[in-house]
PDB file of N, CA, C and O in Angstrom:
ATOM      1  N   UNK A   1       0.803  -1.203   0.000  1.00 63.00           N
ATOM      2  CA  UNK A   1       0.000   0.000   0.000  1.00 63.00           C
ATOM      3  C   UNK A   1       0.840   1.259   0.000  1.00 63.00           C
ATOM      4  O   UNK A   1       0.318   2.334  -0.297  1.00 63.00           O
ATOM      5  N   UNK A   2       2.659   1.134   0.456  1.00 65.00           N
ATOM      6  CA  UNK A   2       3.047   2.193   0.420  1.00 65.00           C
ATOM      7  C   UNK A   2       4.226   1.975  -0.152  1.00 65.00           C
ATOM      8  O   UNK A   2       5.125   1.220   0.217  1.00 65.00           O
ATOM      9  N   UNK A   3       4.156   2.891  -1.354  1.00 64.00           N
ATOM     10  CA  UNK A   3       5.698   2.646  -1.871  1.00 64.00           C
ATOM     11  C   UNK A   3       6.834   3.363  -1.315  1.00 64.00           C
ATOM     12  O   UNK A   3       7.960   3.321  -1.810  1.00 64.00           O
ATOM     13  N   UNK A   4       6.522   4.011  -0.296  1.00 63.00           N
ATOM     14  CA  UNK A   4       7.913   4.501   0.474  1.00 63.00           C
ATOM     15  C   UNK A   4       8.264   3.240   1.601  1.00 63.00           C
ATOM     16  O   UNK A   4       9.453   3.008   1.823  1.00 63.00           O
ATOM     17  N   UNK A   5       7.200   2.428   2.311  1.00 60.00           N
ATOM     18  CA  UNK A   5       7.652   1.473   2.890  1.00 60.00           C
ATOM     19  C   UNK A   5       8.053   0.446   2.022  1.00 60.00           C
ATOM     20  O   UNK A   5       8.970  -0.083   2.650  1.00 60.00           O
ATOM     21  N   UNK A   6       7.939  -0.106   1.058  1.00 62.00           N
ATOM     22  CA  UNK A   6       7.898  -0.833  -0.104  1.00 62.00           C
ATOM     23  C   UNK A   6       9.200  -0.626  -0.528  1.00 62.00           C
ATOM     24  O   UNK A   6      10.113  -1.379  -0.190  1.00 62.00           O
ATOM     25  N   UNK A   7       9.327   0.172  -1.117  1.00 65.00           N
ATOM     26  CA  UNK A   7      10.940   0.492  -1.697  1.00 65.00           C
ATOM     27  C   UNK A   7      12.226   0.466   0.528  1.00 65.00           C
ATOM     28  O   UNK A   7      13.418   0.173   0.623  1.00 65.00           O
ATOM     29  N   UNK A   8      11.616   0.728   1.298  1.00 57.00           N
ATOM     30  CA  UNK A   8      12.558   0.465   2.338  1.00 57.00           C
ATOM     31  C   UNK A   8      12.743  -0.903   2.353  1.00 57.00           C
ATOM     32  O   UNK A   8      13.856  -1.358   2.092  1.00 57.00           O
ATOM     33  N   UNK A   9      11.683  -1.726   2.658  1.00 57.00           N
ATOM     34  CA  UNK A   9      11.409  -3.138   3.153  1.00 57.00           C
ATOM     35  C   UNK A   9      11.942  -4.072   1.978  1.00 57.00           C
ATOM     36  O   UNK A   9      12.185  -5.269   2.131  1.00 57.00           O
ATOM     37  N   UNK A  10      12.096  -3.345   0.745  1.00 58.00           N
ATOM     38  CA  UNK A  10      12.365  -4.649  -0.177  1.00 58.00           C
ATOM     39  C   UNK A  10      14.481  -4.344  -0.130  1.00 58.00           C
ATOM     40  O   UNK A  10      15.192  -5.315  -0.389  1.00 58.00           O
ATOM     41  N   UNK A  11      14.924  -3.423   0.099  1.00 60.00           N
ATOM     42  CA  UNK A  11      15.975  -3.165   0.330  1.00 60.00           C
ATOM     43  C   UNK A  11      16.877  -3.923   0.750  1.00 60.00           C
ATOM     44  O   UNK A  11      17.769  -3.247   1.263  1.00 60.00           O
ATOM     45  N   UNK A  12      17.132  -5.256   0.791  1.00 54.00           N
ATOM     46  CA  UNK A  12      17.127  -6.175   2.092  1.00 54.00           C
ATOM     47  C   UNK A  12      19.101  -5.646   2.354  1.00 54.00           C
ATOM     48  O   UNK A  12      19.490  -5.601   3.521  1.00 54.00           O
ATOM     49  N   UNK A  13      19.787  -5.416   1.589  1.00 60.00           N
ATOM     50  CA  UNK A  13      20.739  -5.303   1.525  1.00 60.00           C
ATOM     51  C   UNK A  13      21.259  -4.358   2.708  1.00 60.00           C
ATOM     52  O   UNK A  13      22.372  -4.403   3.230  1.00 60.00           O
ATOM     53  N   UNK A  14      20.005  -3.330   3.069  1.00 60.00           N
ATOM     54  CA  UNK A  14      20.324  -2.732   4.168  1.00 60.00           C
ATOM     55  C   UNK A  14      20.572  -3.032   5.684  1.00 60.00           C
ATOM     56  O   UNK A  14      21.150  -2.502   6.633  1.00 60.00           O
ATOM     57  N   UNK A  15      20.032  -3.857   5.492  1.00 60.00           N
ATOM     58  CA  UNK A  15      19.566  -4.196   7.600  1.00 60.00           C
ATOM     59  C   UNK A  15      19.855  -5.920   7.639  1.00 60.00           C
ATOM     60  O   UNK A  15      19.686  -6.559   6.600  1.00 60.00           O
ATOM     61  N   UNK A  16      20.225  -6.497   8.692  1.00 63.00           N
ATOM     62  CA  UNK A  16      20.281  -7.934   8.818  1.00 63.00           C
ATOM     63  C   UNK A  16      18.394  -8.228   9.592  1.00 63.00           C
ATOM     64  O   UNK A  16      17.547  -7.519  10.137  1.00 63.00           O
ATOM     65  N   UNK A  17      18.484  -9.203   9.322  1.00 62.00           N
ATOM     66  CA  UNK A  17      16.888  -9.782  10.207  1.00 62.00           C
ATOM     67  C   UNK A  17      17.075  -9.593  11.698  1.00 62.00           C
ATOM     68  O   UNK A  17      16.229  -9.287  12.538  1.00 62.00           O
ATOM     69  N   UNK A  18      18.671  -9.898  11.881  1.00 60.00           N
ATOM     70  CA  UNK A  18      18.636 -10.089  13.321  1.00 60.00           C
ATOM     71  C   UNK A  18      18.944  -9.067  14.043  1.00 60.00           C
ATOM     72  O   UNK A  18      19.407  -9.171  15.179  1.00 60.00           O
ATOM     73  N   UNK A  19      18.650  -7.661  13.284  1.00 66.00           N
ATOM     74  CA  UNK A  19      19.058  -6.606  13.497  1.00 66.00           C
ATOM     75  C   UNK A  19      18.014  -5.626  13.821  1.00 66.00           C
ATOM     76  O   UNK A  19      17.337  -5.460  12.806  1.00 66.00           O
ATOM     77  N   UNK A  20      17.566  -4.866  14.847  1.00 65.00           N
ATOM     78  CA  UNK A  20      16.508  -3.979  15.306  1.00 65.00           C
ATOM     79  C   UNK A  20      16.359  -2.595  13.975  1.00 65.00           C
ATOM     80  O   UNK A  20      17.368  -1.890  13.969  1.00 65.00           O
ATOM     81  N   UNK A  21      15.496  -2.258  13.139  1.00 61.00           N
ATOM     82  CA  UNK A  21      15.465  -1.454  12.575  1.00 61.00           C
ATOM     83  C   UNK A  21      14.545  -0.189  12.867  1.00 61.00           C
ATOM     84  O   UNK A  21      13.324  -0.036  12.902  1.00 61.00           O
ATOM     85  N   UNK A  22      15.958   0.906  13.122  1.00 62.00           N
ATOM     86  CA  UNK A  22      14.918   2.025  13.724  1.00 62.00           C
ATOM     87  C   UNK A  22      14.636   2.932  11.983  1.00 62.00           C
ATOM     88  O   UNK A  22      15.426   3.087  11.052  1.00 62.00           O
ATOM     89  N   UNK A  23      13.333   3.325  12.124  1.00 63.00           N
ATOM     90  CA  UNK A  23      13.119   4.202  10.799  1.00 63.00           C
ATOM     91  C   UNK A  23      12.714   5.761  10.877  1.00 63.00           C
ATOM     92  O   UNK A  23      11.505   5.992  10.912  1.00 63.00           O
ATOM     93  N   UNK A  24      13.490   6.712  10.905  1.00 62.00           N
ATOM     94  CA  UNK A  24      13.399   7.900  11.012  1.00 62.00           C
ATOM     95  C   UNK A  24      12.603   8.741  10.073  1.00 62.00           C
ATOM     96  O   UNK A  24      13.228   9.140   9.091  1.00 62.00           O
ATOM     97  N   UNK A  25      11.114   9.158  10.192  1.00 64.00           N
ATOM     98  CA  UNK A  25      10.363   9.606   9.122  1.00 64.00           C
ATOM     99  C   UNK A  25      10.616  11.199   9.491  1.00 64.00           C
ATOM    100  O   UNK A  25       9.867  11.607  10.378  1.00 64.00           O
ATOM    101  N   UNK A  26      11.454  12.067   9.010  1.00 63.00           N
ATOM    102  CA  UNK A  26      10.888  13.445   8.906  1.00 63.00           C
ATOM    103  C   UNK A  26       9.756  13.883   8.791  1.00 63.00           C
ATOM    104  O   UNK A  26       8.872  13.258   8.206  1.00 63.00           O
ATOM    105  N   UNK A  27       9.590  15.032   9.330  1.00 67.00           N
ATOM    106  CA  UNK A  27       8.029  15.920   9.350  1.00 67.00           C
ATOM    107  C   UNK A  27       6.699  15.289   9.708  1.00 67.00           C
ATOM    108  O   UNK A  27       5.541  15.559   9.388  1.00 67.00           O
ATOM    109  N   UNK A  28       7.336  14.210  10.602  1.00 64.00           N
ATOM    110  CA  UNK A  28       5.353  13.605  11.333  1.00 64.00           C
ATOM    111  C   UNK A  28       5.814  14.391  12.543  1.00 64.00           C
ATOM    112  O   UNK A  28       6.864  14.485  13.180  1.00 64.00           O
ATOM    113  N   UNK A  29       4.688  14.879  12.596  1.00 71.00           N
ATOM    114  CA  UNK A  29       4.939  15.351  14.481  1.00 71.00           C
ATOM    115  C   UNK A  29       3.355  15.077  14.953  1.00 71.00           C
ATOM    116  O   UNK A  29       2.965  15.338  16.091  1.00 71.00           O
ATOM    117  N   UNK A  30       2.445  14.473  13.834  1.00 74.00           N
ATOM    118  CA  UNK A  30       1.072  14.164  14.495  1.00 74.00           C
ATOM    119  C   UNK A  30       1.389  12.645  15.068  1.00 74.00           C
ATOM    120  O   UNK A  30       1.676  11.750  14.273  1.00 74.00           O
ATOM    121  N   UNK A  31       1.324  12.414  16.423  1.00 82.00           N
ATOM    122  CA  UNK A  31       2.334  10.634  16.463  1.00 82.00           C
ATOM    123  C   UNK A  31       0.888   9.985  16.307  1.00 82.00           C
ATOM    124  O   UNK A  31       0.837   9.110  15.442  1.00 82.00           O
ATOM    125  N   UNK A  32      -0.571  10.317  17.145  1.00 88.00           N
ATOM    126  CA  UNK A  32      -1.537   9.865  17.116  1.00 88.00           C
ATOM    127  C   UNK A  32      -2.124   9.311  15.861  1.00 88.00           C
ATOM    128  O   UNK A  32      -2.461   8.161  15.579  1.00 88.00           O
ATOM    129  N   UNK A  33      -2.178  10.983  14.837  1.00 90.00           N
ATOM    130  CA  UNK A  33      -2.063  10.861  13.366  1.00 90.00           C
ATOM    131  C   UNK A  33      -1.070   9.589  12.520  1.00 90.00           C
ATOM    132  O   UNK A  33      -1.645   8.940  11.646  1.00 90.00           O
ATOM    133  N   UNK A  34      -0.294   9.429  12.681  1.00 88.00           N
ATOM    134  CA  UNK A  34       0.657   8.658  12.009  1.00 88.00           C
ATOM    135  C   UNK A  34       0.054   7.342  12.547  1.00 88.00           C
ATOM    136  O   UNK A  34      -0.326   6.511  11.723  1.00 88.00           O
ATOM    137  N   UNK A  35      -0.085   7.044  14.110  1.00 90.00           N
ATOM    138  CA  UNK A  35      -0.568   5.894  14.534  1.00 90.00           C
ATOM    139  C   UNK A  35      -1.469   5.727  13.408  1.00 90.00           C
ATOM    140  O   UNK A  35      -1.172   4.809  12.643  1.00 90.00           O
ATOM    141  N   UNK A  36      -2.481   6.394  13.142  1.00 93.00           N
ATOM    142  CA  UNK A  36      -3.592   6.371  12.144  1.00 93.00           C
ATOM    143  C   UNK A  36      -3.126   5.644  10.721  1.00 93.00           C
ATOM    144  O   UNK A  36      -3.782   4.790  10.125  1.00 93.00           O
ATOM    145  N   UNK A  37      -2.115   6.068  10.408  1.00 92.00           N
ATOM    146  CA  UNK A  37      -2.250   5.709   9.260  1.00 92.00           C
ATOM    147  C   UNK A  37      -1.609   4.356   9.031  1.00 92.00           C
ATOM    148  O   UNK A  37      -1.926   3.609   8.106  1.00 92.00           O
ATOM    149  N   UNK A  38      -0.307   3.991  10.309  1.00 90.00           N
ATOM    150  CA  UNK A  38       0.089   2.811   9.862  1.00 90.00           C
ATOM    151  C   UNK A  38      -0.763   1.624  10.619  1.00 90.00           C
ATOM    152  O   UNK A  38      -0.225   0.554  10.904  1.00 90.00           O
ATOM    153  N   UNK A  39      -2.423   1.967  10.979  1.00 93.00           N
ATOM    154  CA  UNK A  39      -3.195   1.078  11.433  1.00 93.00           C
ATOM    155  C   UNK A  39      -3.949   0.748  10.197  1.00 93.00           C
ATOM    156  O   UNK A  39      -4.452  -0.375  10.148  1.00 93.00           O
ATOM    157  N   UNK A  40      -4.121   1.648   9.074  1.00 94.00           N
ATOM    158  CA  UNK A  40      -4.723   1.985   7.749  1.00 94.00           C
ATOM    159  C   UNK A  40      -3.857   1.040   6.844  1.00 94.00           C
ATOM    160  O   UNK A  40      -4.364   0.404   5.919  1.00 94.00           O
ATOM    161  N   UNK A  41      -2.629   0.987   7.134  1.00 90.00           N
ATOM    162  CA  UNK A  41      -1.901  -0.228   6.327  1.00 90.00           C
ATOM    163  C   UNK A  41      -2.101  -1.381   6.469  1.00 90.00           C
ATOM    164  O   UNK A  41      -2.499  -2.083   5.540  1.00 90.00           O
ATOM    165  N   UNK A  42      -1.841  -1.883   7.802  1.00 89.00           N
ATOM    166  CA  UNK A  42      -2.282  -2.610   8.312  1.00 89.00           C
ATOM    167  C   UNK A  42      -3.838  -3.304   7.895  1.00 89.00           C
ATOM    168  O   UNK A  42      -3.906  -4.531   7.831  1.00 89.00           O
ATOM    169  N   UNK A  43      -4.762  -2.673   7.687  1.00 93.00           N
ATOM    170  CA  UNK A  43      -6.261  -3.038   8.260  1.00 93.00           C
ATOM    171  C   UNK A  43      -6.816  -2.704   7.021  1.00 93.00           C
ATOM    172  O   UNK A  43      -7.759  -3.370   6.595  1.00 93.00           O
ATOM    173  N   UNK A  44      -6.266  -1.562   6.247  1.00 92.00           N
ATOM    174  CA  UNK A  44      -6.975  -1.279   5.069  1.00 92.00           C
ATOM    175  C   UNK A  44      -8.119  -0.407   5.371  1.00 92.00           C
ATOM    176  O   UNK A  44      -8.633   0.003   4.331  1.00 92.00           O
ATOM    177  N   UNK A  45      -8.730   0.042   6.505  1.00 94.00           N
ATOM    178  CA  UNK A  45      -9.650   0.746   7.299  1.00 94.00           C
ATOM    179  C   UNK A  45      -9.135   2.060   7.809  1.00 94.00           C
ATOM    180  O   UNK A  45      -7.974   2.184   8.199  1.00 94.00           O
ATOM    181  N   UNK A  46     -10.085   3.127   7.804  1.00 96.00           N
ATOM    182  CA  UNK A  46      -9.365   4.390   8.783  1.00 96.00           C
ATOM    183  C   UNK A  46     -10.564   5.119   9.367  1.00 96.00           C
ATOM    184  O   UNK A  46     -11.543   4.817   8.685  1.00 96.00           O
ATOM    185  N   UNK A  47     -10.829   5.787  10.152  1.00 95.00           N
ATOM    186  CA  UNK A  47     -11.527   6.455  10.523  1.00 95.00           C
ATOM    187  C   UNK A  47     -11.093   7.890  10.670  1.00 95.00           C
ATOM    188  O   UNK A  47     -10.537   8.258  11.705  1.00 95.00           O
ATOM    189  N   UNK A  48     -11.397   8.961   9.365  1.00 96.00           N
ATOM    190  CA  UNK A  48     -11.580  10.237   9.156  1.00 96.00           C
ATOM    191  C   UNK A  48     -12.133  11.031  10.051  1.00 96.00           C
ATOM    192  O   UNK A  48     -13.265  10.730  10.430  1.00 96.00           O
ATOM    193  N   UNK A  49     -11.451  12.286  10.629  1.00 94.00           N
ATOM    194  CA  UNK A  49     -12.073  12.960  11.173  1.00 94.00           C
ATOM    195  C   UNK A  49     -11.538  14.760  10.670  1.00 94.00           C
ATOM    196  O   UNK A  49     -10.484  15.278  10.300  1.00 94.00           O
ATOM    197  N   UNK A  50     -13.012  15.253  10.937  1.00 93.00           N
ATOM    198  CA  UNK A  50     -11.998  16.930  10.150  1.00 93.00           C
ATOM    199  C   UNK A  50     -11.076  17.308  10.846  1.00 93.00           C
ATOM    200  O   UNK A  50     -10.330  18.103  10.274  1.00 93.00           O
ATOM    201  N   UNK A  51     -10.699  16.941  12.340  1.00 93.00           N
ATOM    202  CA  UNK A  51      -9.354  17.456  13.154  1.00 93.00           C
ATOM    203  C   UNK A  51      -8.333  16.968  12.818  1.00 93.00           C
ATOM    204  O   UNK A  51      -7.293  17.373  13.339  1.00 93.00           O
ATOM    205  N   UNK A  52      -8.302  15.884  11.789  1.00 93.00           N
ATOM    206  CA  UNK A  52      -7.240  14.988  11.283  1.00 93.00           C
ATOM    207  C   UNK A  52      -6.511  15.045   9.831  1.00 93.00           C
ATOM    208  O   UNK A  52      -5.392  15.219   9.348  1.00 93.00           O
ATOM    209  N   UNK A  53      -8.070  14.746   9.377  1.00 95.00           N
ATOM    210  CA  UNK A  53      -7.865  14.685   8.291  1.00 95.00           C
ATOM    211  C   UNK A  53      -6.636  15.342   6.453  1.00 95.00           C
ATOM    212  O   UNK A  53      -6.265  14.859   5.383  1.00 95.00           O
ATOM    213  N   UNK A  54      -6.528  16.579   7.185  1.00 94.00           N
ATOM    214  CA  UNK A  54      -5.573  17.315   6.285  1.00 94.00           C
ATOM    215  C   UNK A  54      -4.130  16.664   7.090  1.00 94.00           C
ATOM    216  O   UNK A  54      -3.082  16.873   6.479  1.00 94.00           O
ATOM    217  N   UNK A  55      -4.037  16.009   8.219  1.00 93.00           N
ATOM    218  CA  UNK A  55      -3.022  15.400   8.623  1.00 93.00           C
ATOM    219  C   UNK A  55      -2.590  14.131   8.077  1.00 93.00           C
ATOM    220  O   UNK A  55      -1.470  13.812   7.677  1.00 93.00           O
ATOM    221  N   UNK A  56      -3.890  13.315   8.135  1.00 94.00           N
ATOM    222  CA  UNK A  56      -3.781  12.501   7.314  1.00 94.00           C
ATOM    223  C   UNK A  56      -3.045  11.947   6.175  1.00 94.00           C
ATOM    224  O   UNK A  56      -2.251  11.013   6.072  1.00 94.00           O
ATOM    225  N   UNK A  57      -3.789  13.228   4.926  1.00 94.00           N
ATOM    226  CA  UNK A  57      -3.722  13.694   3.778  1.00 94.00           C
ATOM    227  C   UNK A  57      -2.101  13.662   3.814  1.00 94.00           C
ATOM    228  O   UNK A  57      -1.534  12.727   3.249  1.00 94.00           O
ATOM    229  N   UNK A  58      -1.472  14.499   4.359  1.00 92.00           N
ATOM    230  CA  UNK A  58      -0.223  15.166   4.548  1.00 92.00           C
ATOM    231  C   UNK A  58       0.874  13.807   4.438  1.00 92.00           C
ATOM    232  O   UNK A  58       1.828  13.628   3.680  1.00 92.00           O
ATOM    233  N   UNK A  59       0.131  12.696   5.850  1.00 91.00           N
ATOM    234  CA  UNK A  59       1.198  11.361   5.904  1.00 91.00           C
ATOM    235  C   UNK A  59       1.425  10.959   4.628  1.00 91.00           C
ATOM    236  O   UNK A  59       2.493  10.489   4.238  1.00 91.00           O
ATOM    237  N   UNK A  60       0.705  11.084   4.136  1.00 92.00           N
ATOM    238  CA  UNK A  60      -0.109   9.576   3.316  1.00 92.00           C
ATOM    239  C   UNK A  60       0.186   9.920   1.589  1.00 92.00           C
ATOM    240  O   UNK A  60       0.010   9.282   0.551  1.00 92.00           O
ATOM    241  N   UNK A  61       0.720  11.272   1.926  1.00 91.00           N
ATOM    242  CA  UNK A  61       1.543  11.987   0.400  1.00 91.00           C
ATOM    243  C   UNK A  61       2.721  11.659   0.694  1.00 91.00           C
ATOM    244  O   UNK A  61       3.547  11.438  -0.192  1.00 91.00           O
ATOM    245  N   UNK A  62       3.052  11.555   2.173  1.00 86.00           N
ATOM    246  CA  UNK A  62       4.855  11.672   2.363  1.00 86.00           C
ATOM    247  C   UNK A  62       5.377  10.173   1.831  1.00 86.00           C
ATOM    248  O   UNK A  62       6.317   9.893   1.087  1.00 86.00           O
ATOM    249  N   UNK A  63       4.332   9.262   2.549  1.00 86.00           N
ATOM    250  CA  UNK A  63       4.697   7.802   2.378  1.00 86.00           C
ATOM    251  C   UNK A  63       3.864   7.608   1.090  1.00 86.00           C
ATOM    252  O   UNK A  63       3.291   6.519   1.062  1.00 86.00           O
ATOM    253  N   UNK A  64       3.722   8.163   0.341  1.00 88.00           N
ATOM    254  CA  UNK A  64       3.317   7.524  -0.706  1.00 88.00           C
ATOM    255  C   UNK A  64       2.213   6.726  -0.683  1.00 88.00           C
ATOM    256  O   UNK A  64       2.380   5.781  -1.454  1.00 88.00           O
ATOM    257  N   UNK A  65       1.245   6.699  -0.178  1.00 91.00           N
ATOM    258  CA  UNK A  65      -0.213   6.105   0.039  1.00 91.00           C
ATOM    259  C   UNK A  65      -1.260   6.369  -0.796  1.00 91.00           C
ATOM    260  O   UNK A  65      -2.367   6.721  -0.389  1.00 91.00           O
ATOM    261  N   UNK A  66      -0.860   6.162  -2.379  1.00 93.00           N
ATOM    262  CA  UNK A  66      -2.042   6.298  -3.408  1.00 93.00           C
ATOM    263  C   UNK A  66      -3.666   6.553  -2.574  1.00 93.00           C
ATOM    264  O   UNK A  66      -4.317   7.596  -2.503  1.00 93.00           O
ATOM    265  N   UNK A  67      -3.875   5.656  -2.208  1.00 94.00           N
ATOM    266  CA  UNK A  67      -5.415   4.795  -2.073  1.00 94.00           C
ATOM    267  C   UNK A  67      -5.896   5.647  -0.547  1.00 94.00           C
ATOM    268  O   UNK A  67      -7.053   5.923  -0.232  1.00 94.00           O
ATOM    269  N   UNK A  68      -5.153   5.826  -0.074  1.00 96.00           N
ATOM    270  CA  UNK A  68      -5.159   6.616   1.392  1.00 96.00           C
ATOM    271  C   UNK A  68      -5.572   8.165   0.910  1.00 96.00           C
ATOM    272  O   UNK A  68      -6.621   8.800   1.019  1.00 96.00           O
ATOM    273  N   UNK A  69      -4.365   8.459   0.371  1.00 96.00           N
ATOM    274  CA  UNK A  69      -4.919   9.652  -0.113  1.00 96.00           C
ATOM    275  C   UNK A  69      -6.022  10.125  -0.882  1.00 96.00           C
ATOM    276  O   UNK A  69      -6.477  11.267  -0.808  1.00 96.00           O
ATOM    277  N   UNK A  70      -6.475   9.135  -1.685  1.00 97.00           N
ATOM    278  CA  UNK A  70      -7.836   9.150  -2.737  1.00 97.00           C
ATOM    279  C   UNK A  70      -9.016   8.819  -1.300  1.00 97.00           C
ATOM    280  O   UNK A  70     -10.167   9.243  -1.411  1.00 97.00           O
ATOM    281  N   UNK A  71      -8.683   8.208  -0.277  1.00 97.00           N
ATOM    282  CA  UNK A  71      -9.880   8.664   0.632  1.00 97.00           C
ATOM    283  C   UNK A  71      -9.886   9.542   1.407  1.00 97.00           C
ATOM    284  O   UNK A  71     -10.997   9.528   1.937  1.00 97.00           O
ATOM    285  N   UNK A  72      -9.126  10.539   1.915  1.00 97.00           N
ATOM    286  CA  UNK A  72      -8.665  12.033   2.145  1.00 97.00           C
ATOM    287  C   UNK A  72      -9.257  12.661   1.239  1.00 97.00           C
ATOM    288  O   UNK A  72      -9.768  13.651   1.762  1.00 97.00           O
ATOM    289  N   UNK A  73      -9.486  12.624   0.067  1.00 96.00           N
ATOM    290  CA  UNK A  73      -9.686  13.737  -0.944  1.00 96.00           C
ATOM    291  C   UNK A  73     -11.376  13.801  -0.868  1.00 96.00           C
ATOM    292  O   UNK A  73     -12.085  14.795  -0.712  1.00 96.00           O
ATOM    293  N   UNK A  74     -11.916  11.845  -1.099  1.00 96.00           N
ATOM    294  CA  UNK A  74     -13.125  12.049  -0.982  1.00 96.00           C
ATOM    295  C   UNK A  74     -13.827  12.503   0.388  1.00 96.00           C
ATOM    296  O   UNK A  74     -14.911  13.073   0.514  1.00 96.00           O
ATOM    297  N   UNK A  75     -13.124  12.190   1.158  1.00 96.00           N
ATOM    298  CA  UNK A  75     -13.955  12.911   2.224  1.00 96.00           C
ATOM    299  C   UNK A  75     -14.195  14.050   2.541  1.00 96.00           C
ATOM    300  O   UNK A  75     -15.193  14.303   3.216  1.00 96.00           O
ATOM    301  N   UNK A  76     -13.201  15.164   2.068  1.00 94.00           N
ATOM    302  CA  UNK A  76     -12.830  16.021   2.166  1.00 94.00           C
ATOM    303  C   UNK A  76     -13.979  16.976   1.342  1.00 94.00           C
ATOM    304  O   UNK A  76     -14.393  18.078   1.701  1.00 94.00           O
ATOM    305  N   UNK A  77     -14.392  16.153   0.036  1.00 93.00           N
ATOM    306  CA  UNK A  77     -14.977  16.667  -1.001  1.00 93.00           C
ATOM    307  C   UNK A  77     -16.783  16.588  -0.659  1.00 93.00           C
ATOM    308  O   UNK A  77     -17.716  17.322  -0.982  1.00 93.00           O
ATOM    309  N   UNK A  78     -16.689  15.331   0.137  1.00 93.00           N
ATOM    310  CA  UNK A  78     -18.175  15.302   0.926  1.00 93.00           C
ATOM    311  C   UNK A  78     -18.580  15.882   2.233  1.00 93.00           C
ATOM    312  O   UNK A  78     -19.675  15.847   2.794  1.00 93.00           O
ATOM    313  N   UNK A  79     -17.468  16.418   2.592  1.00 91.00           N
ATOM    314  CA  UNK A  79     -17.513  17.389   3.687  1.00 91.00           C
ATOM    315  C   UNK A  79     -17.200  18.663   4.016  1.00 91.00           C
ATOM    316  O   UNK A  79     -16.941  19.168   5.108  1.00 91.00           O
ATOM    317  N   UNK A  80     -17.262  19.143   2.855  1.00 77.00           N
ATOM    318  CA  UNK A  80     -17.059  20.547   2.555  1.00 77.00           C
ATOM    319  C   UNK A  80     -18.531  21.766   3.171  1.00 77.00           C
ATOM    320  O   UNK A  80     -19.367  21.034   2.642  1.00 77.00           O
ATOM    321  N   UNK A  81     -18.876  22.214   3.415  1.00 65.00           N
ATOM    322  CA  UNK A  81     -19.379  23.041   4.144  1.00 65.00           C
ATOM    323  C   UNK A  81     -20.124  24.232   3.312  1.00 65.00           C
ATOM    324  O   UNK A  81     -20.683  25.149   3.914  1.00 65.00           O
TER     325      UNK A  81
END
């Protein structure tokens, strides 16, 4: 679902298995938010909210989250005001 984890994880050349891999993402500072989204990988499910949502949006461009982001947009577009 994410080709920024996708292109890390297939890397194998980088990291041993038996080796703890820490992954340093610049510019999340929503941690709750981010929880969000790598539960969305996981599960394929998210629960949108407007306090979030442009946060969301934001992860989910960084990591490359096609499909994430196309439900950011629609919600966004059905909840316009």
């Amino acid at each position: 679902r994410s080709e920024y984890f996708k292109s890390l994880f297939h890397s194998s050349d980088q990291f041993d298995d038996s080796e703890k891999l820490v992954i340093d993402i610049p510019d999340i500072i929503f941690v709750d938010v981010f929880s969000k989204v790598i539960d969305y990988l996981y599960s394929g499910s998210i629960r949108l909210e407007r306090e979030d949502v442009l946060e969301v949006l934001a992860i989910a461009d960084r990591l490359q989250v096609k499909s994430l982001k196309e439900i950011c947009a629609s919600y966004c577009q059905q909840n316009i005001d």
